[in-house]
Amino acid sequence: MRADSICITWDDEEIEKTSENEEEDTKAVAEMNNTIEAIKSTHAARTHGIVKGKLTAHDDFSKHLRQSIFGYGAEYTVVCRYSSEFGDPDLDDRIPQPRGLAMNAFNIESAHLLSTSQTQKTPHDFIDLRLESGSNQPERYKHLEACPDTNPQEFRDTVRTTLLKSTRHFRETLYRFGNYATQYCLAASSETQKKFYKETVKPAKHEPDILSKWPQNFHRDHDAEHLLHFQLCKNSEDQPVECAGKV
């Protein structure tokens, strides 16, 4: 059996399943996000550093993997941003929080990767909760305890805080990858980055802005390299659109 014959296409009915009240919830989430001043400290990311690099797409992929910007061998200029959530600039870097890395590639001739993520009631509820509680963790937890998925929501505040250049970054939702749907992650691949992953932030040792200082020091003294991993969707039960925690 060919590898591409068991991959789910981006427009398959398994990918897009309209839920009850989805249209109303989508509009509500859009209105929340349009209230920039209200959500900038509770939902937007806080930048720790910006770096410039190169994204290399090799020309030896299997046919079903030659999609979008990976359709042929090429090299692109990229700008990457290290960040944390929440966006409040006064928050201490030593507090466990979700970390992220955003990457923007330039001079792309082929089509961009398009999002196929769905917006259902869960984003509506949790954005609303963040607007109410802001960075007040005890207040947020008080409401989360009433939710059926309390554990995954609270887990975000217990992740180990490491050098961002060594952290493995995952996308939580499915994205369009040419004709298919995929989830992907960005993984540090150099031995130096892997070595630094063992070091974690220690409140008694490090300063409140350590996550900004670490990238500066690392890029001054070392080169960095990442591998972009794609996992094509083959079974919506094992790889659900709305819950990356099951994968």
Coordinates of N, CA and C in Angstrom, one line a residue:
M1 N 0.8 -1.2 0.0 CA 0.0 0.0 0.0 C 0.9 1.2 0.0
R2 N 0.6 2.2 -0.9 CA 1.3 3.4 -0.9 C 1.1 4.3 0.3
A3 N 2.2 5.0 0.8 CA 2.1 5.8 2.0 C 1.0 6.8 1.9
D4 N 0.8 7.5 0.7 CA -0.2 8.5 0.6 C -1.6 8.0 0.5
S5 N -1.8 6.7 0.3 CA -3.2 6.2 0.2 C -3.9 6.1 1.5
I6 N -3.2 6.1 2.6 CA -3.8 6.1 3.9 C -3.8 7.4 4.7
C7 N -3.3 8.5 4.0 CA -3.3 9.8 4.6 C -4.7 10.5 4.4
I8 N -5.2 11.2 5.4 CA -6.5 11.9 5.2 C -6.2 13.2 4.5
T9 N -7.0 13.5 3.5 CA -6.9 14.8 2.8 C -7.5 15.9 3.7
W10 N -7.0 17.2 3.4 CA -7.4 18.3 4.2 C -8.9 18.6 4.2
D11 N -9.6 18.2 3.1 CA -11.0 18.5 3.0 C -11.9 17.3 3.3
D12 N -11.3 16.2 3.9 CA -12.1 15.0 4.2 C -13.1 15.4 5.3
E13 N -14.3 14.7 5.3 CA -15.3 15.0 6.2 C -15.0 14.8 7.7
E14 N -13.9 13.9 7.9 CA -13.4 13.6 9.2 C -12.8 14.9 9.8
I15 N -12.2 15.7 9.0 CA -11.5 16.9 9.5 C -12.4 18.0 10.0
E16 N -13.4 18.3 9.2 CA -14.3 19.4 9.5 C -15.7 18.9 10.0
K17 N -15.9 18.9 11.2 CA -17.2 18.5 11.8 C -17.8 19.7 12.6
T18 N -18.8 20.2 12.0 CA -19.5 21.4 12.6 C -20.2 21.0 13.9
S19 N -19.9 21.7 15.0 CA -20.5 21.4 16.3 C -21.7 22.3 16.5
E20 N -22.4 22.0 17.6 CA -23.6 22.8 17.9 C -23.1 24.2 18.4
N21 N -23.8 25.2 17.9 CA -23.5 26.6 18.2 C -22.1 27.1 17.7
E22 N -21.5 26.4 16.8 CA -20.2 26.8 16.3 C -20.2 28.2 15.7
E23 N -21.2 28.5 14.9 CA -21.2 29.8 14.3 C -21.2 30.9 15.3
E24 N -22.1 30.8 16.3 CA -22.2 31.8 17.4 C -20.9 31.9 18.2
D25 N -20.3 30.8 18.5 CA -19.0 30.8 19.2 C -17.9 31.4 18.4
T26 N -17.9 31.1 17.1 CA -16.8 31.6 16.3 C -16.9 33.2 16.3
K27 N -18.1 33.7 16.2 CA -18.3 35.2 16.2 C -17.9 35.7 17.5
A28 N -18.2 35.0 18.6 CA -17.9 35.5 20.0 C -16.3 35.6 20.2
V29 N -15.6 34.5 19.7 CA -14.2 34.5 19.8 C -13.6 35.6 19.0
A30 N -14.1 35.9 17.8 CA -13.6 36.9 16.9 C -13.7 38.3 17.6
E31 N -14.9 38.5 18.2 CA -15.1 39.8 18.9 C -14.2 40.0 20.1
M32 N -13.9 38.9 20.8 CA -12.9 38.9 21.9 C -11.5 39.3 21.4
N33 N -11.1 38.7 20.3 CA -9.8 39.0 19.8 C -9.7 40.3 19.2
N34 N -10.8 40.9 18.8 CA -10.8 42.3 18.2 C -10.6 43.3 19.3
T35 N -10.9 42.9 20.6 CA -10.7 43.8 21.7 C -9.3 43.8 22.1
I36 N -8.4 44.3 21.3 CA -7.0 44.2 21.5 C -6.5 44.7 22.9
E37 N -7.0 45.9 23.3 CA -6.5 46.4 24.5 C -6.9 45.6 25.7
A38 N -8.1 44.9 25.6 CA -8.5 44.1 26.7 C -7.8 42.8 26.9
I39 N -7.3 42.2 25.7 CA -6.7 40.9 25.8 C -5.2 40.9 25.7
K40 N -4.5 42.0 25.4 CA -3.1 42.0 25.1 C -2.2 41.5 26.2
S41 N -2.7 41.6 27.5 CA -1.9 41.1 28.6 C -2.3 39.7 29.1
T42 N -3.4 39.2 28.5 CA -3.9 37.9 28.9 C -3.9 36.8 27.9
H43 N -3.7 37.2 26.6 CA -3.8 36.2 25.6 C -2.6 36.3 24.6
A44 N -2.1 37.5 24.4 CA -1.0 37.7 23.4 C 0.3 37.2 24.0
A45 N 1.2 36.9 23.2 CA 2.5 36.4 23.6 C 3.5 37.5 24.1
R46 N 4.4 37.2 24.9 CA 5.4 38.1 25.4 C 6.8 37.7 24.7
T47 N 7.3 38.6 24.0 CA 8.6 38.3 23.2 C 9.8 38.3 24.1
H48 N 10.6 37.3 23.9 CA 11.9 37.2 24.6 C 13.1 37.5 23.7
G49 N 12.9 37.3 22.4 CA 14.0 37.5 21.5 C 13.6 37.2 20.0
I50 N 14.3 37.8 19.1 CA 14.0 37.6 17.7 C 15.3 37.3 17.0
V51 N 15.4 36.2 16.2 CA 16.6 35.8 15.5 C 16.3 35.6 14.0
K52 N 17.3 35.7 13.2 CA 17.2 35.5 11.7 C 17.9 34.2 11.3
G53 N 17.3 33.5 10.4 CA 18.0 32.2 10.0 C 17.6 31.8 8.6
K54 N 17.9 30.5 8.3 CA 17.6 29.9 7.0 C 16.7 28.6 7.2
L55 N 15.7 28.5 6.4 CA 14.9 27.3 6.3 C 15.3 26.5 5.0
T56 N 15.8 25.3 5.2 CA 16.2 24.5 4.0 C 15.2 23.4 3.7
A57 N 14.6 23.4 2.5 CA 13.7 22.3 2.1 C 14.5 21.4 1.1
H58 N 14.7 20.2 1.4 CA 15.5 19.3 0.6 C 14.6 18.8 -0.6
D59 N 15.3 18.3 -1.6 CA 14.6 17.8 -2.8 C 14.5 16.3 -2.9
D60 N 14.6 15.6 -1.8 CA 14.6 14.1 -1.8 C 13.4 13.6 -1.1
F61 N 12.3 14.3 -0.9 CA 11.1 13.8 -0.3 C 10.4 12.9 -1.2
S62 N 9.6 12.0 -0.5 CA 8.7 11.1 -1.3 C 7.6 12.0 -1.9
K63 N 6.9 11.5 -3.0 CA 6.0 12.4 -3.7 C 4.9 13.0 -2.9
H64 N 4.3 12.2 -1.9 CA 3.2 12.7 -1.1 C 3.7 13.7 -0.1
L65 N 5.0 13.8 0.1 CA 5.5 14.8 1.1 C 6.0 16.1 0.4
R66 N 6.0 16.1 -0.9 CA 6.4 17.3 -1.6 C 5.2 18.2 -1.7
Q67 N 5.0 19.0 -0.7 CA 3.8 19.9 -0.6 C 4.3 21.3 -0.3
S68 N 3.5 22.3 -0.8 CA 3.7 23.7 -0.4 C 5.1 24.1 -0.6
I69 N 5.7 24.7 0.4 CA 7.1 25.2 0.3 C 8.1 24.1 0.3
F70 N 7.7 22.8 0.6 CA 8.5 21.7 0.5 C 8.4 20.9 -0.8
G71 N 7.8 21.5 -1.8 CA 7.5 20.9 -3.0 C 8.8 20.7 -3.9
Y72 N 9.8 21.4 -3.6 CA 11.1 21.3 -4.3 C 12.2 21.8 -3.4
G73 N 13.4 21.5 -3.8 CA 14.6 22.0 -3.0 C 14.7 23.5 -3.0
A74 N 14.8 24.1 -1.9 CA 15.0 25.6 -1.8 C 15.4 26.0 -0.4
E75 N 15.9 27.2 -0.3 CA 16.3 27.8 0.9 C 15.6 29.1 1.1
Y76 N 15.0 29.3 2.3 CA 14.3 30.5 2.6 C 14.8 31.3 3.8
T77 N 14.8 32.6 3.7 CA 15.1 33.4 4.9 C 14.0 33.3 5.9
V78 N 14.3 33.1 7.2 CA 13.2 33.1 8.2 C 13.6 34.0 9.3
V79 N 12.5 34.5 10.0 CA 12.7 35.3 11.2 C 11.9 34.5 12.3
C80 N 12.5 34.3 13.4 CA 11.9 33.5 14.5 C 11.8 34.3 15.7
R81 N 10.7 34.2 16.4 CA 10.4 34.9 17.7 C 10.2 33.9 18.8
Y82 N 11.0 34.1 19.9 CA 10.8 33.3 21.1 C 9.8 34.1 22.0
S83 N 8.9 33.4 22.6 CA 7.8 34.0 23.4 C 7.3 33.2 24.5
S84 N 6.5 33.8 25.4 CA 5.8 33.2 26.5 C 4.4 33.7 26.5
E85 N 3.5 32.9 27.1 CA 2.2 33.3 27.4 C 2.0 33.3 28.9
F86 N 1.6 34.3 29.5 CA 0.8 35.4 29.0 C 1.7 36.6 28.5
G87 N 1.1 37.6 27.9 CA 1.8 38.7 27.4 C 2.2 39.8 28.4
D88 N 1.8 39.7 29.6 CA 2.1 40.7 30.6 C 3.6 40.9 30.8
P89 N 4.2 42.1 30.4 CA 5.7 42.2 30.5 C 6.2 42.2 31.9
D90 N 5.3 42.3 32.9 CA 5.8 42.2 34.3 C 5.9 40.8 34.9
L91 N 5.4 39.8 34.1 CA 5.5 38.5 34.7 C 7.0 38.0 34.7
D92 N 7.2 37.2 35.7 CA 8.5 36.6 36.0 C 8.8 35.4 35.1
D93 N 10.0 35.4 34.4 CA 10.3 34.3 33.5 C 10.5 33.0 34.3
R94 N 10.7 33.1 35.5 CA 11.0 31.9 36.3 C 9.7 31.1 36.7
I95 N 8.6 31.7 36.4 CA 7.3 31.0 36.6 C 7.0 30.0 35.4
P96 N 6.7 28.8 35.7 CA 6.4 27.9 34.6 C 5.2 28.4 33.8
Q97 N 5.4 28.4 32.5 CA 4.3 28.9 31.5 C 4.6 28.2 30.2
P98 N 3.5 28.2 29.3 CA 3.8 27.7 27.9 C 4.7 28.7 27.2
R99 N 5.7 28.1 26.5 CA 6.6 28.9 25.7 C 6.4 28.6 24.2
G100 N 6.8 29.5 23.4 CA 6.6 29.3 22.0 C 7.7 29.8 21.1
L101 N 7.6 29.4 19.8 CA 8.5 29.9 18.8 C 7.7 30.1 17.5
A102 N 7.6 31.3 17.0 CA 6.9 31.6 15.8 C 8.0 31.8 14.7
M103 N 7.7 31.3 13.5 CA 8.6 31.4 12.4 C 7.9 31.9 11.2
N104 N 8.5 32.9 10.5 CA 8.0 33.5 9.3 C 9.0 33.4 8.2
A105 N 8.6 32.7 7.1 CA 9.5 32.5 6.0 C 9.2 33.5 4.9
F106 N 10.2 34.0 4.2 CA 10.1 35.0 3.2 C 10.4 34.5 1.8
N107 N 9.9 35.2 0.8 CA 10.1 34.9 -0.6 C 9.7 33.5 -1.0
I108 N 8.5 33.1 -0.6 CA 7.9 31.8 -0.9 C 7.2 31.9 -2.2
E109 N 7.5 31.1 -3.2 CA 6.8 31.1 -4.5 C 5.6 30.2 -4.5
S110 N 5.6 29.1 -3.7 CA 4.5 28.2 -3.7 C 3.4 28.7 -2.7
A111 N 2.4 27.9 -2.6 CA 1.3 28.3 -1.7 C 1.7 28.2 -0.2
H112 N 1.1 29.0 0.6 CA 1.4 29.0 2.1 C 0.7 27.8 2.7
L113 N 1.2 27.4 3.9 CA 0.5 26.4 4.7 C -0.8 27.0 5.2
L114 N -2.0 26.4 5.0 CA -3.2 27.0 5.4 C -3.7 26.3 6.6
S115 N -4.3 27.1 7.6 CA -4.8 26.5 8.8 C -6.2 25.8 8.5
T116 N -6.4 24.6 9.0 CA -7.7 23.9 8.9 C -8.2 23.7 10.3
S117 N -7.7 24.5 11.3 CA -8.2 24.3 12.6 C -9.6 24.8 12.8
Q118 N -10.3 24.2 13.7 CA -11.7 24.6 14.0 C -11.8 25.4 15.2
T119 N -12.8 26.2 15.3 CA -13.0 27.0 16.5 C -14.4 26.6 17.1
Q120 N -14.3 26.0 18.3 CA -15.6 25.6 18.9 C -15.7 26.2 20.3
K121 N -16.6 25.7 21.1 CA -16.9 26.4 22.3 C -15.8 26.5 23.3
T122 N -14.9 25.5 23.3 CA -13.8 25.5 24.3 C -12.9 26.8 24.1
P123 N -12.5 27.2 22.9 CA -11.7 28.5 22.9 C -12.6 29.7 23.4
H124 N -13.9 29.7 23.1 CA -14.7 30.7 23.6 C -14.7 30.8 25.1
D125 N -14.9 29.7 25.7 CA -14.9 29.7 27.2 C -13.6 30.1 27.8
F126 N -12.5 29.6 27.3 CA -11.2 29.8 27.9 C -10.6 31.2 27.6
I127 N -10.9 31.8 26.5 CA -10.5 33.2 26.2 C -11.3 34.1 27.2
D128 N -12.6 33.8 27.3 CA -13.5 34.5 28.3 C -12.9 34.4 29.7
L129 N -12.5 33.3 30.1 CA -11.9 33.1 31.4 C -10.6 33.9 31.6
R130 N -9.8 33.9 30.5 CA -8.5 34.6 30.6 C -8.8 36.1 30.7
L131 N -9.8 36.6 30.0 CA -10.1 38.0 30.1 C -10.5 38.4 31.5
E132 N -11.2 37.5 32.2 CA -11.7 37.7 33.5 C -10.6 37.6 34.5
S133 N -9.7 36.6 34.4 CA -8.7 36.3 35.5 C -7.4 36.9 35.2
G134 N -7.1 37.2 33.9 CA -5.7 37.7 33.5 C -4.6 36.8 34.0
S135 N -3.6 37.3 34.6 CA -2.5 36.5 35.1 C -2.7 36.0 36.5
N136 N -3.9 36.2 37.0 CA -4.2 35.8 38.4 C -4.5 34.2 38.4
Q137 N -3.4 33.5 38.6 CA -3.5 32.0 38.5 C -4.5 31.4 39.5
P138 N -4.5 31.8 40.8 CA -5.5 31.2 41.7 C -6.9 31.4 41.3
E139 N -7.2 32.6 40.8 CA -8.6 32.9 40.3 C -8.9 32.0 39.1
R140 N -8.0 31.9 38.2 CA -8.2 31.0 37.0 C -8.4 29.6 37.4
Y141 N -7.6 29.1 38.3 CA -7.7 27.7 38.8 C -9.1 27.4 39.4
K142 N -9.6 28.4 40.1 CA -10.9 28.2 40.8 C -12.0 27.9 39.8
H143 N -11.9 28.5 38.6 CA -12.9 28.2 37.5 C -12.5 26.9 36.8
L144 N -11.2 26.7 36.6 CA -10.8 25.5 35.9 C -11.2 24.2 36.6
E145 N -11.3 24.2 37.9 CA -11.6 23.0 38.7 C -13.0 22.5 38.3
A146 N -13.9 23.4 37.8 CA -15.2 23.0 37.4 C -15.3 22.4 36.0
C147 N -14.1 22.4 35.3 CA -14.1 21.9 33.9 C -13.7 20.4 33.8
P148 N -14.3 19.7 32.9 CA -14.0 18.3 32.8 C -12.5 18.0 32.3
D149 N -11.9 19.0 31.7 CA -10.5 18.8 31.3 C -9.5 19.6 32.1
T150 N -9.7 19.7 33.4 CA -8.9 20.5 34.3 C -7.4 20.2 34.2
N151 N -7.1 18.9 34.2 CA -5.7 18.5 34.2 C -4.9 19.1 33.1
P152 N -5.3 18.9 31.8 CA -4.5 19.4 30.7 C -4.5 20.9 30.7
Q153 N -5.5 21.6 31.3 CA -5.5 23.1 31.3 C -4.5 23.6 32.4
E154 N -4.4 22.8 33.5 CA -3.5 23.2 34.5 C -2.0 22.8 34.3
F155 N -1.9 21.8 33.4 CA -0.6 21.2 33.1 C 0.3 22.3 32.5
R156 N -0.3 23.2 31.7 CA 0.4 24.3 31.0 C 1.3 25.1 32.0
D157 N 0.9 25.1 33.3 CA 1.6 25.9 34.3 C 2.6 25.1 35.0
T158 N 2.9 23.9 34.6 CA 3.9 23.1 35.3 C 5.0 22.6 34.4
V159 N 5.0 23.1 33.1 CA 6.0 22.7 32.2 C 7.4 23.2 32.6
R160 N 8.4 22.3 32.4 CA 9.8 22.7 32.8 C 10.2 23.9 32.0
T161 N 10.9 24.9 32.6 CA 11.3 26.1 31.9 C 12.8 25.9 31.5
T162 N 13.1 25.7 30.2 CA 14.4 25.5 29.7 C 14.8 26.6 28.8
L163 N 16.0 26.5 28.3 CA 16.5 27.4 27.3 C 15.6 27.2 26.0
L164 N 15.0 28.3 25.6 CA 14.0 28.3 24.5 C 14.6 27.7 23.2
K165 N 15.9 27.9 23.0 CA 16.5 27.4 21.8 C 16.7 25.9 21.8
S166 N 16.5 25.3 23.0 CA 16.6 23.8 23.2 C 15.2 23.1 23.3
T167 N 14.2 23.9 23.4 CA 12.8 23.4 23.7 C 12.2 22.8 22.4
R168 N 11.5 21.7 22.5 CA 10.8 21.2 21.3 C 9.4 21.8 21.3
H169 N 9.0 22.4 20.2 CA 7.8 23.2 20.0 C 6.8 22.4 19.2
F170 N 5.6 22.3 19.7 CA 4.5 21.5 19.0 C 3.4 22.4 18.6
R171 N 2.7 22.2 17.5 CA 1.5 22.8 17.1 C 0.4 22.0 17.7
E172 N -0.7 22.6 18.2 CA -1.8 21.9 18.9 C -2.9 21.5 17.9
T173 N -3.0 22.1 16.7 CA -4.1 21.8 15.8 C -3.6 21.3 14.5
L174 N -4.5 20.8 13.7 CA -4.1 20.3 12.4 C -4.0 21.5 11.4
Y175 N -3.0 21.3 10.5 CA -2.8 22.3 9.5 C -2.9 21.7 8.1
R176 N -3.2 22.4 7.1 CA -3.2 21.9 5.7 C -1.8 21.8 5.3
F177 N -1.4 20.7 4.7 CA -0.1 20.4 4.1 C -0.3 20.0 2.7
G178 N -0.4 20.9 1.8 CA -0.7 20.5 0.4 C -2.1 19.9 0.3
N179 N -2.2 18.6 -0.1 CA -3.5 17.9 -0.2 C -3.9 17.2 1.1
Y180 N -3.0 17.3 2.1 CA -3.2 16.5 3.4 C -3.3 17.4 4.6
A181 N -3.7 16.8 5.7 CA -3.7 17.5 7.0 C -2.6 17.0 7.9
T182 N -2.0 17.9 8.6 CA -0.8 17.5 9.4 C -0.7 18.2 10.7
Q183 N 0.1 17.6 11.6 CA 0.5 18.3 12.8 C 2.0 18.3 12.7
Y184 N 2.7 19.3 13.3 CA 4.1 19.4 13.2 C 4.8 19.9 14.5
C185 N 6.1 19.7 14.6 CA 6.8 20.2 15.7 C 8.2 20.6 15.2
L186 N 8.8 21.5 15.9 CA 10.2 22.0 15.7 C 11.1 21.5 16.8
A187 N 12.1 20.7 16.4 CA 12.9 20.1 17.4 C 14.4 20.5 17.2
A188 N 15.0 20.9 18.3 CA 16.4 21.2 18.3 C 17.3 20.0 17.9
S189 N 18.2 20.2 17.0 CA 19.0 19.0 16.5 C 20.5 19.1 16.8
S190 N 21.0 20.2 17.1 CA 22.5 20.2 17.4 C 22.8 19.7 18.8
E191 N 24.0 19.1 18.9 CA 24.3 18.5 20.2 C 24.4 19.6 21.3
T192 N 24.8 20.8 20.9 CA 24.9 21.9 21.9 C 23.5 22.2 22.5
Q193 N 22.5 22.3 21.6 CA 21.2 22.6 22.0 C 20.6 21.5 22.9
K194 N 20.9 20.3 22.5 CA 20.4 19.1 23.3 C 21.1 19.1 24.7
K195 N 22.3 19.5 24.8 CA 23.0 19.6 26.1 C 22.4 20.7 27.0
F196 N 22.1 21.8 26.4 CA 21.5 22.9 27.2 C 20.1 22.6 27.6
Y197 N 19.4 21.6 27.0 CA 18.0 21.3 27.4 C 18.0 20.7 28.8
K198 N 19.1 20.2 29.2 CA 19.1 19.6 30.6 C 19.1 20.7 31.7
E199 N 19.4 22.0 31.3 CA 19.4 23.0 32.3 C 18.0 23.7 32.4
T200 N 17.5 23.8 33.6 CA 16.2 24.4 33.8 C 16.4 25.7 34.6
V201 N 15.4 26.6 34.5 CA 15.4 27.8 35.3 C 15.2 27.5 36.8
K202 N 16.1 28.1 37.6 CA 16.0 28.0 39.0 C 15.8 29.3 39.7
P203 N 14.7 29.5 40.3 CA 14.3 30.8 40.9 C 15.4 31.4 41.8
A204 N 16.1 30.6 42.6 CA 17.1 31.1 43.5 C 18.4 31.5 42.7
K205 N 18.6 31.0 41.5 CA 19.8 31.2 40.8 C 19.7 32.3 39.6
H206 N 18.5 32.3 39.0 CA 18.4 33.1 37.8 C 17.5 34.3 38.0
E207 N 17.7 35.3 37.1 CA 17.0 36.6 37.2 C 15.6 36.5 36.6
P208 N 14.7 37.5 36.9 CA 13.4 37.4 36.3 C 13.3 37.5 34.8
D209 N 14.3 38.0 34.1 CA 14.3 38.1 32.7 C 15.3 37.1 32.0
I210 N 15.5 36.0 32.7 CA 16.4 35.0 32.2 C 16.1 34.5 30.8
L211 N 14.8 34.4 30.4 CA 14.5 33.8 29.1 C 14.8 34.8 28.0
S212 N 15.1 36.0 28.3 CA 15.5 37.0 27.3 C 17.1 36.9 27.2
K213 N 17.7 36.7 28.3 CA 19.2 36.7 28.4 C 19.7 35.4 27.8
W214 N 19.1 34.3 28.0 CA 19.6 33.0 27.5 C 19.7 33.0 26.0
P215 N 18.6 33.4 25.2 CA 18.8 33.4 23.8 C 19.9 34.4 23.3
Q216 N 20.0 35.5 23.9 CA 21.1 36.4 23.5 C 22.5 35.8 23.7
N217 N 22.7 35.2 24.8 CA 24.0 34.6 25.1 C 24.2 33.4 24.2
F218 N 23.2 32.6 24.0 CA 23.4 31.4 23.2 C 23.7 31.7 21.7
H219 N 23.0 32.6 21.1 CA 23.2 33.0 19.7 C 24.5 33.8 19.5
R220 N 25.0 34.4 20.6 CA 26.3 35.1 20.5 C 27.4 34.1 20.3
D221 N 27.3 33.0 21.0 CA 28.4 32.0 21.1 C 28.2 30.7 20.3
H222 N 27.0 30.4 19.8 CA 26.7 29.2 19.2 C 25.8 29.3 17.9
D223 N 26.0 28.4 17.0 CA 25.0 28.2 15.9 C 23.9 27.3 16.4
A224 N 22.7 27.5 15.9 CA 21.5 26.6 16.2 C 20.9 26.0 15.0
E225 N 20.4 24.8 15.2 CA 19.8 24.1 14.1 C 18.6 23.3 14.6
H226 N 17.5 23.4 13.8 CA 16.3 22.7 14.2 C 15.8 21.8 13.0
L227 N 15.1 20.7 13.3 CA 14.4 19.9 12.3 C 12.9 20.1 12.4
L228 N 12.3 20.3 11.3 CA 10.8 20.4 11.3 C 10.2 19.1 11.0
H229 N 9.5 18.5 12.0 CA 8.9 17.2 11.8 C 7.4 17.3 11.5
F230 N 6.9 16.6 10.5 CA 5.5 16.6 10.2 C 4.9 15.2 10.4
Q231 N 3.7 15.2 11.0 CA 3.0 13.9 11.2 C 1.7 14.0 10.4
L232 N 1.6 13.3 9.3 CA 0.4 13.4 8.5 C -0.8 12.7 9.2
C233 N -2.0 13.2 9.1 CA -3.1 12.6 9.8 C -3.6 11.4 9.0
K234 N -3.7 10.3 9.7 CA -4.2 9.0 9.1 C -5.4 8.5 9.8
N235 N -5.7 8.9 11.0 CA -6.8 8.4 11.8 C -7.3 9.5 12.7
S236 N -8.5 10.1 12.5 CA -9.0 11.2 13.3 C -9.3 10.8 14.7
E237 N -9.4 9.5 15.0 CA -9.7 9.1 16.4 C -8.4 9.2 17.2
D238 N -7.3 8.7 16.6 CA -6.0 8.7 17.3 C -5.3 10.1 17.2
Q239 N -5.7 10.9 16.1 CA -5.1 12.2 15.9 C -6.2 13.2 15.8
P240 N -6.9 13.5 16.9 CA -8.1 14.4 16.8 C -7.7 15.8 16.5
V241 N -8.5 16.5 15.8 CA -8.3 17.9 15.4 C -8.2 18.8 16.7
E242 N -9.0 18.6 17.6 CA -9.2 19.5 18.8 C -8.3 19.2 20.0
C243 N -7.6 18.0 20.0 CA -6.9 17.7 21.2 C -5.5 17.1 20.8
A244 N -4.5 17.9 20.9 CA -3.1 17.4 20.6 C -2.6 16.5 21.7
G245 N -3.2 16.6 22.9 CA -2.7 15.8 24.0 C -2.8 14.3 23.8
K246 N -3.7 13.9 22.9 CA -3.9 12.5 22.7 C -2.9 11.9 21.7
V247 N -2.2 12.7 20.9 CA -1.3 12.2 19.9 C 0.0 11.7 20.6

